[in-house]
Amino acid sequence: MKRRDGPDGVHLFDRRTGLNVLLDEVDVPRAQWARAPRQVSIALTNACDLACPFCYAPKTAAVLDAARLCAWIDELDAAGCLGVGFGGGEPTLYRRLPQVCRHAAKRTGLAVTMTTHAHRFTPQLIDALAGAVNFVRVSVDGVGPTYEKLRGRPFSDLVQRLAWIGQTFRFGLNCVVNADTLPDLDTVADLADSTGAAELLLLPERPARGRRGSSPQIIAALHRWAAAYRGPVPLTLAEGDSGPLPLAQPLPRETGLHAYAHLDATGTLRRTSYHSAGEPVDDRGILAALDRLQQKDAA
């Protein structure tokens, strides 16, 4: 298990099983807190072969250099980060994806996750990633005709790829919630159950590309649905999107950049993927960029 010291105590994490143990009776001096965020999401590329109308990802061409990325991953690992989540764009369009995942698996103690539309998952890619990826998050955004309208791909192809993915990886489903997908929440939950998903993550649509995002009425309906949900698959909502729902706060003092940061495909470190301001990661490394970002927040 990997150890992380922070404001809430000593955090132990097993990337193979996802088990977390917090020794909250331990008072860790601030000087010993992990320097890196607990989790860092990384957009490997802005390229994507779908055109979802609600996608907020940048459309400018950008891709991370694999050698620099591996060096930053090593730096995060040594500074107490517990996991990196690869996304984009579509991470399976990143040519060095298997090599970078194997580097993280063999050279670091980081958990490796990714968020993908899954349509490029083939038996060959699965073999290349087996043992190097700890969790796969598949974006579904509705089922049947709703899915095909929004994503422009056959729903039957998605179901086939979920079956392949489930044979090798622990996985979860992500669903952007808006006026189109809200009526499908019951069937999305059924899909998560029938395919063996370990988690269902619901994400209210964010404003992007001229779209206003989920209305207050849609978000309120989502909260009502979540409050009534009794399905077997654990339900998760994005931080800040839970509204009045009661949520567990296992690490209440580890917030902001101590908990999370986002590295975009241009090599700029941001608080989240939605923030416009950030710090470029240069030859001084990713922790130096993190320090500069924290200083901006404190100013």
Short mmCIF file of C-alpha atoms in Angstrom, two decimals:
data_model
loop_
_atom_site.label_atom_id
_atom_site.label_comp_id
_atom_site.label_asym_id
_atom_site.label_seq_id
_atom_site.Cartn_x
_atom_site.Cartn_y
_atom_site.Cartn_z
CA MET A 1 0.00 0.00 0.00
CA LYS A 2 1.13 3.52 -0.72
CA ARG A 3 1.31 6.01 2.15
CA ARG A 4 0.27 9.67 1.95
CA ASP A 5 0.59 12.06 4.90
CA GLY A 6 -1.79 14.98 5.02
CA PRO A 7 -3.95 17.26 7.15
CA ASP A 8 -6.44 14.47 7.89
CA GLY A 9 -3.85 11.92 9.03
CA VAL A 10 -2.00 9.04 7.39
CA HIS A 11 -3.72 7.77 4.23
CA LEU A 12 -2.92 4.27 2.96
CA PHE A 13 -4.01 3.27 -0.55
CA ASP A 14 -3.91 -0.01 -2.47
CA ARG A 15 -4.10 0.72 -6.19
CA ARG A 16 -4.88 -2.91 -7.07
CA THR A 17 -8.12 -3.07 -5.10
CA GLY A 18 -8.95 0.60 -4.56
CA LEU A 19 -8.86 0.09 -0.79
CA ASN A 20 -8.32 3.27 1.25
CA VAL A 21 -7.41 3.31 4.94
CA LEU A 22 -7.20 6.57 6.90
CA LEU A 23 -5.41 6.72 10.25
CA ASP A 24 -7.11 9.92 11.33
CA GLU A 25 -5.85 9.73 14.90
CA VAL A 26 -2.36 10.60 13.62
CA ASP A 27 -1.61 14.34 13.75
CA VAL A 28 0.77 14.94 10.85
CA PRO A 29 2.87 18.16 11.04
CA ARG A 30 2.21 20.48 8.12
CA ALA A 31 5.85 20.25 7.01
CA GLN A 32 5.30 16.53 6.38
CA TRP A 33 2.14 16.84 4.27
CA ALA A 34 2.44 15.44 0.75
CA ARG A 35 3.39 18.18 -1.70
CA ALA A 36 1.51 16.77 -4.68
CA PRO A 37 -2.26 16.68 -5.08
CA ARG A 38 -3.90 13.41 -4.12
CA GLN A 39 -5.18 12.94 -7.69
CA VAL A 40 -4.12 14.55 -10.98
CA SER A 41 -6.15 14.27 -14.16
CA ILE A 42 -4.09 14.47 -17.34
CA ALA A 43 -5.39 15.30 -20.82
CA LEU A 44 -2.98 13.37 -23.02
CA THR A 45 -4.33 14.85 -26.24
CA ASN A 46 -7.10 17.16 -27.38
CA ALA A 47 -7.87 14.85 -30.31
CA CYS A 48 -11.17 12.97 -30.31
CA ASP A 49 -13.00 11.05 -33.01
CA LEU A 50 -16.46 11.88 -31.64
CA ALA A 51 -18.28 15.21 -31.64
CA CYS A 52 -20.51 15.21 -28.55
CA PRO A 53 -22.45 18.50 -28.47
CA PHE A 54 -21.86 19.06 -24.74
CA CYS A 55 -18.11 18.37 -24.73
CA TYR A 56 -16.09 21.06 -22.95
CA ALA A 57 -12.63 19.80 -23.98
CA PRO A 58 -10.49 22.25 -26.01
CA LYS A 59 -10.58 21.75 -29.76
CA THR A 60 -7.12 23.16 -30.49
CA ALA A 61 -4.54 20.56 -31.51
CA ALA A 62 -2.27 19.60 -28.60
CA VAL A 63 -0.55 16.47 -27.34
CA LEU A 64 1.81 15.79 -24.43
CA ASP A 65 5.36 14.60 -25.04
CA ALA A 66 5.67 11.08 -23.60
CA ALA A 67 9.17 11.49 -22.14
CA ARG A 68 8.28 14.73 -20.33
CA LEU A 69 5.02 13.19 -19.14
CA CYS A 70 6.80 10.18 -17.63
CA ALA A 71 9.19 12.52 -15.80
CA TRP A 72 6.23 14.47 -14.38
CA ILE A 73 4.55 11.22 -13.33
CA ASP A 74 7.73 10.21 -11.46
CA GLU A 75 7.78 13.60 -9.76
CA LEU A 76 4.15 13.33 -8.66
CA ASP A 77 4.71 9.82 -7.32
CA ALA A 78 7.72 10.86 -5.23
CA ALA A 79 5.75 13.81 -3.79
CA GLY A 80 2.85 11.71 -2.49
CA CYS A 81 0.30 11.70 -5.32
CA LEU A 82 -1.86 8.56 -5.25
CA GLY A 83 -3.21 8.42 -8.79
CA VAL A 84 -3.31 9.87 -12.28
CA GLY A 85 -6.37 9.81 -14.52
CA PHE A 86 -5.75 9.93 -18.26
CA GLY A 87 -8.28 11.65 -20.49
CA GLY A 88 -8.41 14.11 -23.33
CA GLY A 89 -9.79 14.38 -25.89
CA GLU A 90 -9.84 10.63 -26.22
CA PRO A 91 -6.84 8.99 -24.48
CA THR A 92 -6.85 5.92 -26.74
CA LEU A 93 -5.83 8.23 -29.62
CA TYR A 94 -2.56 8.91 -27.77
CA ARG A 95 0.02 6.78 -29.57
CA ARG A 96 2.20 6.15 -26.53
CA LEU A 97 -0.66 5.27 -24.20
CA PRO A 98 0.45 1.68 -23.42
CA GLN A 99 4.06 2.75 -22.84
CA VAL A 100 3.08 5.59 -20.47
CA CYS A 101 0.67 3.36 -18.53
CA ARG A 102 3.32 0.63 -18.18
CA HIS A 103 5.84 3.22 -16.99
CA ALA A 104 3.45 4.35 -14.24
CA ALA A 105 2.65 0.75 -13.28
CA LYS A 106 6.26 -0.44 -13.12
CA ARG A 107 8.19 2.65 -12.01
CA THR A 108 5.73 4.27 -9.59
CA GLY A 109 3.13 3.45 -6.95
CA LEU A 110 0.45 5.50 -8.71
CA ALA A 111 -2.96 4.15 -9.60
CA VAL A 112 -3.68 4.62 -13.30
CA THR A 113 -7.23 5.34 -14.44
CA MET A 114 -8.63 6.66 -17.70
CA THR A 115 -11.84 8.16 -19.04
CA THR A 116 -12.76 6.98 -22.53
CA HIS A 117 -15.64 6.59 -24.96
CA ALA A 118 -14.36 2.97 -25.29
CA HIS A 119 -14.97 2.59 -29.02
CA ARG A 120 -11.26 2.14 -29.72
CA PHE A 121 -10.93 -0.62 -27.13
CA THR A 122 -10.03 -3.77 -29.03
CA PRO A 123 -8.72 -7.07 -27.70
CA GLN A 124 -5.27 -5.96 -28.84
CA LEU A 125 -5.40 -2.66 -26.94
CA ILE A 126 -6.79 -4.42 -23.88
CA ASP A 127 -3.86 -6.85 -23.95
CA ALA A 128 -1.44 -3.91 -24.22
CA LEU A 129 -2.99 -2.16 -21.19
CA ALA A 130 -3.61 -5.24 -19.02
CA GLY A 131 -1.79 -4.98 -15.70
CA ALA A 132 -0.98 -1.31 -16.27
CA VAL A 133 -4.43 0.30 -15.81
CA ASN A 134 -6.30 0.01 -12.53
CA PHE A 135 -9.69 1.45 -13.45
CA VAL A 136 -11.47 2.45 -16.69
CA ARG A 137 -14.24 5.07 -16.73
CA VAL A 138 -16.51 4.75 -19.77
CA SER A 139 -18.66 7.70 -20.84
CA VAL A 140 -22.14 6.52 -21.82
CA ASP A 141 -24.55 9.50 -21.60
CA GLY A 142 -27.80 7.63 -22.14
CA VAL A 143 -28.68 4.28 -23.67
CA GLY A 144 -30.08 3.08 -26.99
CA PRO A 145 -31.38 5.89 -29.24
CA THR A 146 -30.31 8.61 -26.77
CA TYR A 147 -26.73 7.34 -26.79
CA GLU A 148 -26.67 7.03 -30.58
CA LYS A 149 -28.10 10.54 -31.04
CA LEU A 150 -25.52 12.15 -28.78
CA ARG A 151 -22.45 10.06 -29.58
CA GLY A 152 -23.09 9.03 -33.18
CA ARG A 153 -22.01 5.42 -32.59
CA PRO A 154 -24.05 2.19 -32.36
CA PHE A 155 -25.11 1.44 -28.81
CA SER A 156 -24.56 -2.27 -29.49
CA ASP A 157 -20.87 -1.54 -30.15
CA LEU A 158 -20.58 0.12 -26.74
CA VAL A 159 -22.17 -2.88 -25.00
CA GLN A 160 -19.72 -5.22 -26.73
CA ARG A 161 -16.76 -3.13 -25.62
CA LEU A 162 -18.05 -2.96 -22.05
CA ALA A 163 -18.06 -6.76 -22.05
CA TRP A 164 -14.44 -6.84 -23.27
CA ILE A 165 -13.32 -4.19 -20.79
CA GLY A 166 -15.04 -5.95 -17.89
CA GLN A 167 -13.09 -9.15 -18.52
CA THR A 168 -9.80 -7.39 -17.71
CA PHE A 169 -10.41 -4.14 -15.81
CA ARG A 170 -12.50 -2.78 -12.97
CA PHE A 171 -14.64 -0.12 -14.62
CA GLY A 172 -17.32 2.47 -14.03
CA LEU A 173 -19.82 4.36 -16.16
CA ASN A 174 -19.99 8.15 -16.49
CA CYS A 175 -23.17 9.92 -17.57
CA VAL A 176 -23.47 13.62 -18.37
CA VAL A 177 -26.92 14.66 -17.14
CA ASN A 178 -28.93 17.10 -19.24
CA ALA A 179 -32.41 17.32 -20.73
CA ASP A 180 -31.61 14.51 -23.18
CA THR A 181 -30.13 12.05 -20.70
CA LEU A 182 -32.18 12.70 -17.55
CA PRO A 183 -35.05 10.42 -18.71
CA ASP A 184 -32.50 7.61 -19.25
CA LEU A 185 -31.09 7.54 -15.70
CA ASP A 186 -33.01 4.40 -14.73
CA THR A 187 -31.80 2.52 -17.79
CA VAL A 188 -28.26 3.84 -17.39
CA ALA A 189 -28.30 2.46 -13.84
CA ASP A 190 -29.61 -0.86 -15.19
CA LEU A 191 -26.77 -0.88 -17.74
CA ALA A 192 -24.22 -0.30 -14.98
CA ASP A 193 -25.66 -3.22 -13.01
CA SER A 194 -25.96 -5.64 -15.94
CA THR A 195 -22.43 -5.01 -17.20
CA GLY A 196 -20.76 -5.33 -13.79
CA ALA A 197 -19.73 -1.69 -13.37
CA ALA A 198 -18.19 -0.82 -10.01
CA GLU A 199 -19.47 2.78 -10.02
CA LEU A 200 -21.93 5.12 -11.73
CA LEU A 201 -20.73 8.73 -11.92
CA LEU A 202 -23.32 11.42 -12.75
CA LEU A 203 -22.07 14.74 -14.11
CA PRO A 204 -24.44 17.68 -14.68
CA GLU A 205 -23.63 19.25 -18.05
CA ARG A 206 -21.28 22.23 -17.77
CA PRO A 207 -21.69 25.38 -19.89
CA ALA A 208 -19.47 25.06 -22.98
CA ARG A 209 -19.34 25.95 -26.67
CA GLY A 210 -22.45 28.13 -26.53
CA ARG A 211 -24.51 25.66 -24.49
CA ARG A 212 -25.81 26.77 -21.11
CA GLY A 213 -25.35 23.46 -19.34
CA SER A 214 -27.90 21.76 -17.12
CA SER A 215 -30.65 24.08 -15.90
CA PRO A 216 -31.49 24.39 -12.19
CA GLN A 217 -34.61 22.34 -12.91
CA ILE A 218 -32.56 19.49 -14.44
CA ILE A 219 -30.11 19.53 -11.53
CA ALA A 220 -32.96 19.47 -9.01
CA ALA A 221 -34.50 16.50 -10.84
CA LEU A 222 -31.11 14.76 -10.76
CA HIS A 223 -30.90 15.29 -7.00
CA ARG A 224 -34.40 13.83 -6.55
CA TRP A 225 -33.47 10.82 -8.65
CA ALA A 226 -30.23 10.27 -6.73
CA ALA A 227 -32.02 10.57 -3.37
CA ALA A 228 -34.48 7.86 -4.42
CA TYR A 229 -31.87 5.59 -6.01
CA ARG A 230 -31.63 2.14 -4.40
CA GLY A 231 -29.63 0.27 -7.03
CA PRO A 232 -26.70 -2.04 -6.29
CA VAL A 233 -24.04 0.00 -8.12
CA PRO A 234 -22.47 2.75 -5.96
CA LEU A 235 -23.52 6.21 -7.10
CA THR A 236 -21.14 9.16 -7.32
CA LEU A 237 -21.71 12.83 -8.15
CA ALA A 238 -19.01 15.30 -9.11
CA GLU A 239 -17.71 17.50 -6.30
CA GLY A 240 -19.85 20.60 -6.01
CA ASP A 241 -22.76 18.98 -7.85
CA SER A 242 -24.36 17.12 -4.94
CA GLY A 243 -26.68 19.92 -3.84
CA PRO A 244 -28.63 18.97 -0.70
CA LEU A 245 -27.66 15.30 -0.87
CA PRO A 246 -25.68 14.03 2.14
CA LEU A 247 -22.19 12.96 1.12
CA ALA A 248 -19.36 11.26 2.97
CA GLN A 249 -16.34 13.53 3.53
CA PRO A 250 -13.49 11.14 4.33
CA LEU A 251 -10.81 13.82 3.90
CA PRO A 252 -12.53 17.07 4.89
CA ARG A 253 -9.32 19.07 5.39
CA GLU A 254 -7.60 18.00 2.17
CA THR A 255 -9.15 20.42 -0.30
CA GLY A 256 -8.29 22.46 -3.38
CA LEU A 257 -4.88 21.81 -4.88
CA HIS A 258 -4.00 19.48 -2.01
CA ALA A 259 -6.70 17.15 -3.31
CA TYR A 260 -6.79 17.61 -7.08
CA ALA A 261 -5.23 19.30 -10.09
CA HIS A 262 -5.58 19.03 -13.86
CA LEU A 263 -2.80 18.96 -16.46
CA ASP A 264 -4.02 19.84 -19.94
CA ALA A 265 -2.64 18.66 -23.27
CA THR A 266 -0.54 21.82 -23.70
CA GLY A 267 1.33 21.03 -20.47
CA THR A 268 -0.48 23.67 -18.38
CA LEU A 269 -1.43 22.85 -14.80
CA ARG A 270 -4.86 24.08 -13.69
CA ARG A 271 -7.07 23.76 -10.62
CA THR A 272 -9.62 21.83 -12.69
CA SER A 273 -10.26 21.24 -16.37
CA TYR A 274 -12.88 24.02 -16.24
CA HIS A 275 -10.49 26.72 -15.02
CA SER A 276 -9.06 29.03 -17.67
CA ALA A 277 -6.05 30.18 -15.61
CA GLY A 278 -3.09 27.91 -15.12
CA GLU A 279 0.68 27.58 -14.93
CA PRO A 280 2.79 26.05 -17.72
CA VAL A 281 4.97 23.15 -16.62
CA ASP A 282 8.50 23.99 -17.74
CA ASP A 283 11.94 22.53 -17.08
CA ARG A 284 11.53 23.24 -13.35
CA GLY A 285 8.93 20.47 -13.21
CA ILE A 286 5.33 19.95 -12.26
CA LEU A 287 5.73 20.69 -8.54
CA ALA A 288 7.23 24.09 -9.33
CA ALA A 289 4.17 24.83 -11.47
CA LEU A 290 1.96 23.67 -8.60
CA ASP A 291 3.75 26.04 -6.21
CA ARG A 292 3.19 28.96 -8.59
CA LEU A 293 -0.48 28.06 -8.96
CA GLN A 294 -0.91 27.92 -5.18
CA GLN A 295 0.80 31.30 -4.81
CA LYS A 296 -1.66 32.79 -7.33
CA ASP A 297 -4.57 31.42 -5.31
CA ALA A 298 -3.16 32.90 -2.12
CA ALA A 299 -2.59 36.33 -3.67
#
